Amino acid sequence: MNNSAKQGSISFFGLVAMGVGCMLGTSWLLLTGTWLETARGPLNLAVAFLLCMAVEFPFAFAYMEAIPMLPLPGGEVVYATAAFGCRGGFLVGWAGVMMNTIVFCWVDLAAVSLLDELFPVLGQTGLLYTAGGYAVTLPNVLIQFLLAAVILYIQYRGANVCAALAKIATVVLLFMCLAGLIAAFAHFDPAVYASGGGLDFDFTGSMSLLSLLVFSVAGWETVAKAASDAEGKAARKAGLALVVCLVLVTGLLCLVSTAVAGNMPWREAVTSTAPFADILVDITGAPVVRVLLLLTAFVGAVGVMNSTLYSAARMLYGLAGSDLMSRWFCRLHPKYGTPTRCIWASAALVLLAPFLGKLFFLPLINTASLATIVMWVTTLFSVLRLRRTHPELRRPVSMPGGRVTAVLGIIASLFLTLNLILPFSPGGMGGLDYLLSGVLAAAGVLLYRTRDRSVTDADRRRRMFGGLLNEM
């Protein structure tokens, strides 16, 4: 597979920044109330976060082995194609493209919501129509297109520019989050936390929230796509960077929600757009704090859009480079060496987002969660299968926990999948979610049919493994 898409290089901190930037975004500010409502209380929320961390660790450990074993552009596409052939590779690749473009769409909508909070006139002027009771206005549509255009230009400039933006967004986000958490926990009131049945345990509430959390903490796997653009030492530690992202962001999101519940009755928090900002305004007595946090979340939104479009384009490039779709997508920018057609194709998938308004907020979350689970589960099983079919591959890092992690990963795979796809489960998808998933799957089938069918799985494996096997 052509590795010339690499332009510039990404440091270890750059890898962490891209992962954190893809994960943190706006959810810490905009979704706290939704999480508390879905979990039906702060105790159930804390349990859901612990469950989320527990079920994701086996997948993260699988990535730790996969990344240095097959450090090629495309991430999960490479692992799955090597293990399961072209169909498996395309399945996980298209799921990755969908997950990242859906997150891009969702964050684009969230960024406009933040601006509407700061400048209410944007959501009240130039009404075009309503979608599902939500207003779609001309200023909001134009802003979303402008944001997408800026991110598109950054993608053209290459991996080092993307990583630089991710570093800036990550530093700003972490500083504001940590400063806010220190102030919030200094005023934490256990009586407020327990009010409204906050300590009443309901496991179905935790299960319901778990499906949303898969979406909210997804993004650490971005490191797998960026690893091929990393420096030597950073590339070898890409798996560690991935685990750091998972632990850091999941912990921060849980702490933010807990801080809110300890300063504001949780039933009151569910009615607020940005409860974390509200409690800090009450603590400091300075309304400007709300503005600063909203601006910080907007910076985070830009960071997520940057990271997700980067991942989507790299996965498309991996699909094309593996002959899992037309090689027409393999064209590189003559100056920056970036996969321009993949970038454009990824951007084209988000053009409808500005016209959907907030109608698809929840369906986008559930569809992205399903695509994320497909990526994680396939990577885990790819690692396990490659141990049997290609034991000679160099493995600088082995999956921590060995067989125990493998068994736990299989259990986690079933747990996450069934909780999301079964309609009667606490975290089950709805009718619109299934419709959206079906349409996107059909689009993937059409792209898969554009592949060069003269290329066999043996040819693909030879192209992927050739250099690696020669090192043995």
Short mmCIF file of C-alpha atoms in Angstrom, two decimals:
data_model
loop_
_atom_site.label_atom_id
_atom_site.label_comp_id
_atom_site.label_asym_id
_atom_site.label_seq_id
_atom_site.Cartn_x
_atom_site.Cartn_y
_atom_site.Cartn_z
CA MET A 1 0.00 0.00 0.00
CA ASN A 2 1.29 3.43 -0.88
CA ASN A 3 2.50 5.24 2.18
CA SER A 4 3.16 8.52 0.44
CA ALA A 5 0.16 10.16 1.98
CA LYS A 6 2.43 10.89 4.89
CA GLN A 7 3.32 14.56 5.02
CA GLY A 8 5.18 16.00 7.95
CA SER A 9 5.18 14.00 11.17
CA ILE A 10 3.22 13.79 14.39
CA SER A 11 4.83 13.62 17.84
CA PHE A 12 3.58 11.54 20.79
CA PHE A 13 1.85 14.62 22.19
CA GLY A 14 0.40 15.24 18.75
CA LEU A 15 -1.13 11.74 18.77
CA VAL A 16 -2.60 12.30 22.23
CA ALA A 17 -3.85 15.74 21.18
CA MET A 18 -5.61 14.34 18.11
CA GLY A 19 -7.23 11.59 20.17
CA VAL A 20 -8.31 13.91 22.99
CA GLY A 21 -9.38 16.57 20.49
CA CYS A 22 -11.59 14.02 18.75
CA MET A 23 -13.11 12.83 22.04
CA LEU A 24 -13.58 15.87 24.27
CA GLY A 25 -15.17 18.36 21.91
CA THR A 26 -18.47 19.77 23.19
CA SER A 27 -19.98 16.81 25.05
CA TRP A 28 -18.53 17.87 28.42
CA LEU A 29 -20.56 21.08 28.18
CA LEU A 30 -23.65 20.20 26.12
CA LEU A 31 -24.46 16.59 27.03
CA THR A 32 -24.22 16.56 30.83
CA GLY A 33 -27.94 17.19 31.26
CA THR A 34 -28.79 14.54 28.66
CA TRP A 35 -26.55 12.01 30.42
CA LEU A 36 -28.14 12.66 33.82
CA GLU A 37 -31.63 12.38 32.36
CA THR A 38 -30.84 9.18 30.46
CA ALA A 39 -29.16 7.56 33.48
CA ARG A 40 -31.92 8.78 35.82
CA GLY A 41 -29.52 10.12 38.41
CA PRO A 42 -25.84 10.84 39.12
CA LEU A 43 -25.10 7.48 40.78
CA ASN A 44 -26.38 5.60 37.75
CA LEU A 45 -24.31 7.95 35.59
CA ALA A 46 -21.12 7.12 37.51
CA VAL A 47 -21.82 3.39 37.14
CA ALA A 48 -22.35 3.85 33.39
CA PHE A 49 -18.98 5.58 33.05
CA LEU A 50 -17.26 2.76 34.95
CA LEU A 51 -18.96 0.21 32.70
CA CYS A 52 -17.92 2.19 29.65
CA MET A 53 -14.30 2.22 30.75
CA ALA A 54 -14.40 -1.51 31.56
CA VAL A 55 -15.88 -2.61 28.22
CA GLU A 56 -13.59 -0.39 26.15
CA PHE A 57 -10.27 -1.43 27.69
CA PRO A 58 -10.12 -4.81 25.87
CA PHE A 59 -10.61 -3.03 22.53
CA ALA A 60 -7.98 -0.40 23.37
CA PHE A 61 -5.54 -3.17 24.34
CA ALA A 62 -6.20 -4.88 20.99
CA TYR A 63 -5.27 -1.64 19.21
CA MET A 64 -2.03 -1.53 21.25
CA GLU A 65 -0.96 -4.76 19.53
CA ALA A 66 -2.39 -3.96 16.10
CA ILE A 67 -0.88 -0.49 15.54
CA PRO A 68 2.85 -1.37 15.69
CA MET A 69 2.22 -4.76 14.08
CA LEU A 70 0.74 -3.18 10.91
CA PRO A 71 1.79 0.49 10.94
CA LEU A 72 0.23 1.32 7.57
CA PRO A 73 -2.23 4.02 6.43
CA GLY A 74 -5.84 3.03 6.98
CA GLY A 75 -5.72 1.72 10.56
CA GLU A 76 -8.61 -0.70 11.07
CA VAL A 77 -8.95 -1.26 7.31
CA VAL A 78 -5.49 -2.83 7.22
CA TYR A 79 -6.08 -5.03 10.29
CA ALA A 80 -9.44 -6.35 9.09
CA THR A 81 -8.37 -6.91 5.46
CA ALA A 82 -5.32 -8.84 6.62
CA ALA A 83 -7.42 -11.02 8.91
CA PHE A 84 -10.74 -11.44 7.08
CA GLY A 85 -10.18 -10.44 3.47
CA CYS A 86 -11.77 -7.73 1.38
CA ARG A 87 -15.29 -7.93 2.79
CA GLY A 88 -14.12 -7.67 6.38
CA GLY A 89 -11.78 -4.82 5.47
CA PHE A 90 -14.46 -2.86 3.70
CA LEU A 91 -17.00 -3.45 6.47
CA VAL A 92 -14.78 -1.98 9.17
CA GLY A 93 -13.42 0.72 6.88
CA TRP A 94 -16.82 1.97 5.85
CA ALA A 95 -17.97 1.83 9.49
CA GLY A 96 -14.99 4.03 10.37
CA VAL A 97 -15.76 6.49 7.60
CA MET A 98 -19.39 6.65 8.72
CA MET A 99 -18.51 7.06 12.39
CA ASN A 100 -16.13 9.92 11.74
CA THR A 101 -18.31 11.75 9.23
CA ILE A 102 -21.35 11.37 11.49
CA VAL A 103 -19.40 12.80 14.42
CA PHE A 104 -18.30 15.63 12.12
CA CYS A 105 -21.97 16.32 11.27
CA TRP A 106 -23.08 16.14 14.88
CA VAL A 107 -20.31 18.44 16.10
CA ASP A 108 -21.00 20.85 13.26
CA LEU A 109 -24.58 21.06 14.53
CA ALA A 110 -23.35 21.35 18.14
CA ALA A 111 -20.97 24.17 17.21
CA VAL A 112 -23.86 26.15 15.75
CA SER A 113 -25.88 25.48 18.91
CA LEU A 114 -23.04 27.00 20.92
CA LEU A 115 -23.03 30.07 18.72
CA ASP A 116 -26.82 30.30 19.08
CA GLU A 117 -26.33 30.39 22.86
CA LEU A 118 -23.82 33.21 22.49
CA PHE A 119 -25.70 35.07 19.74
CA PRO A 120 -29.42 34.11 19.89
CA VAL A 121 -30.16 36.19 16.78
CA LEU A 122 -28.43 33.52 14.64
CA GLY A 123 -31.16 31.01 15.43
CA GLN A 124 -33.98 33.53 15.04
CA THR A 125 -33.14 35.32 11.78
CA GLY A 126 -33.62 34.13 8.20
CA LEU A 127 -35.81 31.11 8.97
CA LEU A 128 -35.72 28.70 6.03
CA TYR A 129 -38.00 25.97 7.40
CA THR A 130 -38.45 23.70 10.41
CA ALA A 131 -37.36 20.05 10.57
CA GLY A 132 -39.02 17.98 13.28
CA GLY A 133 -39.93 21.16 15.16
CA TYR A 134 -36.37 22.53 14.99
CA ALA A 135 -35.65 25.77 13.14
CA VAL A 136 -33.15 25.81 10.25
CA THR A 137 -31.97 29.37 9.61
CA LEU A 138 -29.84 30.86 6.86
CA PRO A 139 -27.12 32.26 9.22
CA ASN A 140 -26.69 28.82 10.82
CA VAL A 141 -26.41 27.07 7.46
CA LEU A 142 -23.82 29.57 6.22
CA ILE A 143 -21.76 29.26 9.43
CA GLN A 144 -21.74 25.47 9.16
CA PHE A 145 -20.51 25.64 5.56
CA LEU A 146 -17.83 28.15 6.57
CA LEU A 147 -16.60 25.88 9.38
CA ALA A 148 -16.47 22.92 7.02
CA ALA A 149 -14.51 24.96 4.47
CA VAL A 150 -11.91 26.00 7.08
CA ILE A 151 -11.44 22.41 8.24
CA LEU A 152 -11.20 21.25 4.62
CA TYR A 153 -8.35 23.70 3.96
CA ILE A 154 -6.51 22.53 7.08
CA GLN A 155 -6.81 18.91 5.87
CA TYR A 156 -5.23 19.87 2.58
CA ARG A 157 -2.16 21.23 4.35
CA GLY A 158 -1.24 17.85 5.81
CA ALA A 159 -0.92 15.84 9.03
CA ASN A 160 1.43 18.22 10.84
CA VAL A 161 -1.00 21.14 10.41
CA CYS A 162 -3.91 18.97 11.60
CA ALA A 163 -1.90 17.94 14.65
CA ALA A 164 -0.94 21.56 15.39
CA LEU A 165 -4.61 22.58 15.45
CA ALA A 166 -5.41 19.57 17.63
CA LYS A 167 -2.71 20.59 20.14
CA ILE A 168 -4.08 24.13 20.46
CA ALA A 169 -7.66 22.92 20.91
CA THR A 170 -6.61 20.25 23.42
CA VAL A 171 -4.56 22.62 25.59
CA VAL A 172 -7.39 25.18 25.71
CA LEU A 173 -10.00 22.52 26.50
CA LEU A 174 -7.99 20.80 29.22
CA PHE A 175 -7.06 24.08 30.91
CA MET A 176 -10.66 25.31 31.06
CA CYS A 177 -12.00 21.90 32.12
CA LEU A 178 -9.49 21.50 34.93
CA ALA A 179 -9.96 25.08 36.16
CA GLY A 180 -13.72 24.60 36.19
CA LEU A 181 -13.47 21.24 37.97
CA ILE A 182 -11.27 22.69 40.74
CA ALA A 183 -13.82 25.43 41.39
CA ALA A 184 -16.80 23.06 41.17
CA PHE A 185 -15.42 20.43 43.54
CA ALA A 186 -14.39 23.13 46.01
CA HIS A 187 -18.14 23.85 46.35
CA PHE A 188 -19.35 20.24 46.03
CA ASP A 189 -22.35 19.53 48.32
CA PRO A 190 -23.15 15.82 48.99
CA ALA A 191 -26.71 16.77 49.98
CA VAL A 192 -27.27 18.32 46.54
CA TYR A 193 -25.77 15.24 44.88
CA ALA A 194 -28.19 12.98 46.77
CA SER A 195 -31.26 15.17 46.18
CA GLY A 196 -34.03 14.01 43.88
CA GLY A 197 -33.11 10.36 44.36
CA GLY A 198 -29.56 10.92 43.18
CA LEU A 199 -28.32 7.90 45.16
CA ASP A 200 -31.13 5.58 44.03
CA PHE A 201 -29.52 2.87 41.91
CA ASP A 202 -31.25 1.72 38.70
CA PHE A 203 -29.13 -0.50 36.46
CA THR A 204 -31.43 0.01 33.47
CA GLY A 205 -30.61 3.72 33.66
CA SER A 206 -26.90 2.93 33.53
CA MET A 207 -27.46 0.60 30.57
CA SER A 208 -29.47 3.24 28.72
CA LEU A 209 -26.67 5.75 29.15
CA LEU A 210 -23.99 3.28 28.09
CA SER A 211 -25.14 3.42 24.44
CA LEU A 212 -24.77 7.21 24.42
CA LEU A 213 -21.36 7.03 26.10
CA VAL A 214 -20.00 4.82 23.32
CA PHE A 215 -20.56 7.82 21.05
CA SER A 216 -19.37 10.38 23.59
CA VAL A 217 -16.01 8.76 24.37
CA ALA A 218 -15.34 7.39 20.87
CA GLY A 219 -12.40 8.92 19.08
CA TRP A 220 -9.39 7.39 20.80
CA GLU A 221 -9.08 5.03 17.83
CA THR A 222 -8.13 8.13 15.76
CA VAL A 223 -4.61 7.46 16.98
CA ALA A 224 -4.53 4.27 14.86
CA LYS A 225 -5.05 6.29 11.68
CA ALA A 226 -2.53 8.97 12.69
CA ALA A 227 0.17 6.45 13.67
CA SER A 228 1.41 6.09 10.08
CA ASP A 229 2.08 9.86 10.06
CA ALA A 230 3.97 9.76 13.38
CA GLU A 231 7.66 10.03 14.18
CA GLY A 232 9.64 6.86 14.90
CA LYS A 233 9.46 6.91 18.71
CA ALA A 234 5.91 8.29 18.68
CA ALA A 235 4.80 5.57 16.26
CA ARG A 236 6.13 2.90 18.61
CA LYS A 237 4.17 4.44 21.50
CA ALA A 238 0.96 5.01 19.55
CA GLY A 239 -0.84 2.29 21.52
CA LEU A 240 0.08 3.99 24.78
CA ALA A 241 -1.17 7.32 23.42
CA LEU A 242 -4.47 5.66 22.59
CA VAL A 243 -4.95 4.33 26.14
CA VAL A 244 -3.97 7.70 27.62
CA CYS A 245 -6.71 9.34 25.54
CA LEU A 246 -9.32 6.82 26.69
CA VAL A 247 -8.52 7.13 30.41
CA LEU A 248 -8.05 10.91 30.40
CA VAL A 249 -11.24 11.85 28.54
CA THR A 250 -13.55 9.27 30.14
CA GLY A 251 -12.35 10.38 33.57
CA LEU A 252 -12.83 14.07 32.76
CA LEU A 253 -16.35 13.57 31.42
CA CYS A 254 -17.36 11.61 34.52
CA LEU A 255 -15.85 14.28 36.81
CA VAL A 256 -17.67 17.11 34.98
CA SER A 257 -21.02 15.33 35.33
CA THR A 258 -20.35 14.55 39.00
CA ALA A 259 -19.34 18.16 39.67
CA VAL A 260 -22.60 19.38 38.11
CA ALA A 261 -24.69 16.98 40.22
CA GLY A 262 -22.88 18.14 43.38
CA ASN A 263 -23.66 21.80 42.74
CA MET A 264 -27.10 21.68 41.12
CA PRO A 265 -29.97 19.21 41.68
CA TRP A 266 -29.69 16.79 38.78
CA ARG A 267 -33.36 17.15 37.82
CA GLU A 268 -32.72 20.85 37.37
CA ALA A 269 -29.54 20.20 35.37
CA VAL A 270 -31.42 18.19 32.73
CA THR A 271 -33.32 21.34 31.72
CA SER A 272 -30.13 23.36 31.14
CA THR A 273 -28.26 23.59 27.84
CA ALA A 274 -24.87 23.94 29.55
CA PRO A 275 -25.22 23.04 33.26
CA PHE A 276 -21.45 23.01 33.89
CA ALA A 277 -21.29 26.64 32.74
CA ASP A 278 -24.33 27.51 34.88
CA ILE A 279 -22.84 26.17 38.12
CA LEU A 280 -19.55 28.00 37.51
CA VAL A 281 -21.45 31.26 36.95
CA ASP A 282 -23.21 30.69 40.29
CA ILE A 283 -19.91 29.91 42.02
CA THR A 284 -17.95 32.84 40.62
CA GLY A 285 -20.79 35.34 40.27
CA ALA A 286 -19.32 36.27 36.88
CA PRO A 287 -21.62 35.77 33.84
CA VAL A 288 -18.56 36.11 31.59
CA VAL A 289 -17.54 32.61 32.71
CA ARG A 290 -20.43 31.16 30.73
CA VAL A 291 -19.24 32.99 27.62
CA LEU A 292 -15.68 31.73 28.12
CA LEU A 293 -16.84 28.13 28.51
CA LEU A 294 -19.07 28.33 25.45
CA LEU A 295 -16.16 29.72 23.44
CA THR A 296 -13.91 26.96 24.80
CA ALA A 297 -16.43 24.33 23.74
CA PHE A 298 -16.55 25.95 20.31
CA VAL A 299 -12.76 25.60 20.05
CA GLY A 300 -13.25 21.97 21.08
CA ALA A 301 -15.84 21.52 18.34
CA VAL A 302 -13.39 22.79 15.74
CA GLY A 303 -10.80 20.36 17.09
CA VAL A 304 -13.20 17.42 16.79
CA MET A 305 -14.18 18.38 13.25
CA ASN A 306 -10.50 18.54 12.34
CA SER A 307 -9.70 15.12 13.85
CA THR A 308 -12.76 13.31 12.50
CA LEU A 309 -12.41 14.56 8.94
CA TYR A 310 -8.73 13.56 9.08
CA SER A 311 -9.71 10.05 10.21
CA ALA A 312 -12.48 9.68 7.64
CA ALA A 313 -10.19 10.73 4.77
CA ARG A 314 -7.39 8.39 5.93
CA MET A 315 -9.79 5.47 6.16
CA LEU A 316 -11.11 6.16 2.66
CA TYR A 317 -7.52 6.31 1.47
CA GLY A 318 -6.88 2.97 3.17
CA LEU A 319 -9.91 1.44 1.44
CA ALA A 320 -8.82 2.71 -1.96
CA GLY A 321 -5.18 1.76 -1.42
CA SER A 322 -6.30 -1.79 -0.54
CA ASP A 323 -8.40 -1.96 -3.73
CA LEU A 324 -11.56 -2.22 -1.63
CA MET A 325 -13.03 0.62 -3.66
CA SER A 326 -11.96 2.53 -6.77
CA ARG A 327 -8.30 3.58 -6.82
CA TRP A 328 -9.55 6.89 -8.22
CA PHE A 329 -9.54 7.99 -4.56
CA CYS A 330 -5.78 7.42 -4.23
CA ARG A 331 -4.77 10.69 -5.88
CA LEU A 332 -2.45 12.79 -3.68
CA HIS A 333 -2.06 16.57 -3.58
CA PRO A 334 1.05 17.43 -5.66
CA LYS A 335 2.38 19.87 -3.04
CA TYR A 336 1.13 18.64 0.35
CA GLY A 337 0.95 14.90 -0.33
CA THR A 338 -2.53 14.65 1.18
CA PRO A 339 -5.29 12.36 -0.22
CA THR A 340 -7.32 15.16 -1.81
CA ARG A 341 -10.12 13.10 -3.32
CA CYS A 342 -10.64 11.25 -0.04
CA ILE A 343 -10.83 14.59 1.76
CA TRP A 344 -13.38 15.89 -0.72
CA ALA A 345 -15.42 12.69 -0.56
CA SER A 346 -15.49 12.83 3.26
CA ALA A 347 -16.53 16.47 3.15
CA ALA A 348 -19.27 15.71 0.60
CA LEU A 349 -20.87 13.30 3.06
CA VAL A 350 -21.46 16.14 5.53
CA LEU A 351 -23.03 18.62 3.10
CA LEU A 352 -26.54 17.63 4.15
CA ALA A 353 -25.90 18.24 7.87
CA PRO A 354 -26.62 22.00 7.83
CA PHE A 355 -30.05 21.36 6.30
CA LEU A 356 -31.14 18.72 8.84
CA GLY A 357 -31.08 20.98 11.88
CA LYS A 358 -31.32 19.25 15.27
CA LEU A 359 -33.81 16.63 14.05
CA PHE A 360 -31.04 14.05 13.61
CA PHE A 361 -29.14 14.76 16.83
CA LEU A 362 -30.06 11.47 18.55
CA PRO A 363 -30.18 9.27 15.38
CA LEU A 364 -26.68 10.51 14.50
CA ILE A 365 -25.45 9.54 17.96
CA ASN A 366 -26.91 6.02 17.81
CA THR A 367 -25.76 5.38 14.24
CA ALA A 368 -22.24 6.55 15.09
CA SER A 369 -22.27 4.31 18.17
CA LEU A 370 -23.16 1.29 16.03
CA ALA A 371 -20.38 2.10 13.53
CA THR A 372 -17.91 2.57 16.39
CA ILE A 373 -18.77 -0.82 17.90
CA VAL A 374 -18.24 -2.45 14.49
CA MET A 375 -14.73 -0.92 14.31
CA TRP A 376 -13.73 -1.90 17.83
CA VAL A 377 -15.10 -5.45 17.64
CA THR A 378 -13.58 -6.14 14.22
CA THR A 379 -10.16 -4.88 15.33
CA LEU A 380 -10.25 -7.13 18.40
CA PHE A 381 -11.13 -10.21 16.34
CA SER A 382 -8.57 -9.25 13.68
CA VAL A 383 -5.80 -9.26 16.28
CA LEU A 384 -6.92 -12.65 17.60
CA ARG A 385 -7.18 -14.16 14.11
CA LEU A 386 -3.81 -12.80 12.95
CA ARG A 387 -2.14 -14.47 15.92
CA ARG A 388 -3.25 -17.78 14.45
CA THR A 389 -2.89 -17.11 10.73
CA HIS A 390 0.25 -14.91 10.80
CA PRO A 391 2.22 -15.75 13.95
CA GLU A 392 5.42 -14.64 12.17
CA LEU A 393 4.40 -10.96 12.11
CA ARG A 394 6.57 -8.75 14.29
CA ARG A 395 4.64 -7.71 17.41
CA PRO A 396 6.58 -5.06 19.39
CA VAL A 397 3.62 -4.87 21.81
CA SER A 398 1.37 -7.73 22.84
CA MET A 399 -2.20 -7.15 23.94
CA PRO A 400 -2.01 -6.67 27.73
CA GLY A 401 -3.81 -9.39 29.67
CA GLY A 402 -3.46 -12.01 26.95
CA ARG A 403 -6.28 -14.55 26.91
CA VAL A 404 -8.11 -12.88 29.79
CA THR A 405 -8.35 -9.65 27.79
CA ALA A 406 -9.47 -11.61 24.74
CA VAL A 407 -12.30 -13.31 26.65
CA LEU A 408 -13.37 -10.04 28.25
CA GLY A 409 -13.29 -8.40 24.83
CA ILE A 410 -15.59 -11.04 23.35
CA ILE A 411 -18.02 -10.57 26.25
CA ALA A 412 -17.83 -6.78 25.86
CA SER A 413 -18.51 -7.14 22.12
CA LEU A 414 -21.74 -9.03 22.74
CA PHE A 415 -22.73 -6.71 25.58
CA LEU A 416 -22.32 -3.49 23.59
CA THR A 417 -23.83 -4.83 20.36
CA LEU A 418 -26.95 -6.35 21.88
CA ASN A 419 -27.56 -3.34 24.14
CA LEU A 420 -27.67 -1.12 21.05
CA ILE A 421 -29.36 -3.16 18.31
CA LEU A 422 -32.09 -4.96 20.27
CA PRO A 423 -35.20 -2.71 20.24
CA PHE A 424 -36.33 -3.87 23.70
CA SER A 425 -32.95 -3.27 25.40
CA PRO A 426 -32.47 -0.15 27.59
CA GLY A 427 -30.10 1.42 25.06
CA GLY A 428 -31.86 0.16 21.91
CA MET A 429 -32.01 2.14 18.67
CA GLY A 430 -35.19 3.72 17.27
CA GLY A 431 -36.87 3.56 13.86
CA LEU A 432 -35.13 6.65 12.44
CA ASP A 433 -31.78 5.29 13.66
CA TYR A 434 -32.28 2.02 11.75
CA LEU A 435 -33.34 3.96 8.63
CA LEU A 436 -30.24 6.17 8.73
CA SER A 437 -27.98 3.16 9.29
CA GLY A 438 -29.60 1.32 6.38
CA VAL A 439 -29.16 4.23 3.96
CA LEU A 440 -25.49 4.62 4.87
CA ALA A 441 -24.90 0.87 4.56
CA ALA A 442 -26.44 0.94 1.07
CA ALA A 443 -24.10 3.78 0.08
CA GLY A 444 -21.20 1.63 1.25
CA VAL A 445 -22.34 -1.32 -0.87
CA LEU A 446 -22.38 0.90 -3.96
CA LEU A 447 -18.83 2.11 -3.27
CA TYR A 448 -17.64 -1.45 -2.65
CA ARG A 449 -18.87 -2.42 -6.11
CA THR A 450 -16.48 0.13 -7.66
CA ARG A 451 -13.43 -1.90 -6.55
CA ASP A 452 -11.10 -3.58 -9.03
CA ARG A 453 -12.40 -7.15 -8.93
CA SER A 454 -9.31 -8.51 -10.66
CA VAL A 455 -7.35 -7.92 -7.43
CA THR A 456 -7.56 -10.97 -5.17
CA ASP A 457 -7.28 -11.19 -1.39
CA ALA A 458 -3.87 -12.80 -1.91
CA ASP A 459 -2.75 -9.75 -3.89
CA ARG A 460 -3.95 -7.45 -1.13
CA ARG A 461 -2.17 -9.42 1.58
CA ARG A 462 1.01 -9.49 -0.48
CA ARG A 463 0.85 -5.72 -0.90
CA MET A 464 0.22 -5.16 2.80
CA PHE A 465 2.50 -7.75 4.30
CA GLY A 466 5.33 -7.88 1.78
CA GLY A 467 7.71 -5.44 3.45
CA LEU A 468 6.78 -6.53 6.94
CA LEU A 469 7.38 -10.18 6.21
CA ASN A 470 10.75 -9.41 4.61
CA GLU A 471 11.84 -7.96 7.94
CA MET A 472 11.45 -11.31 9.65
#
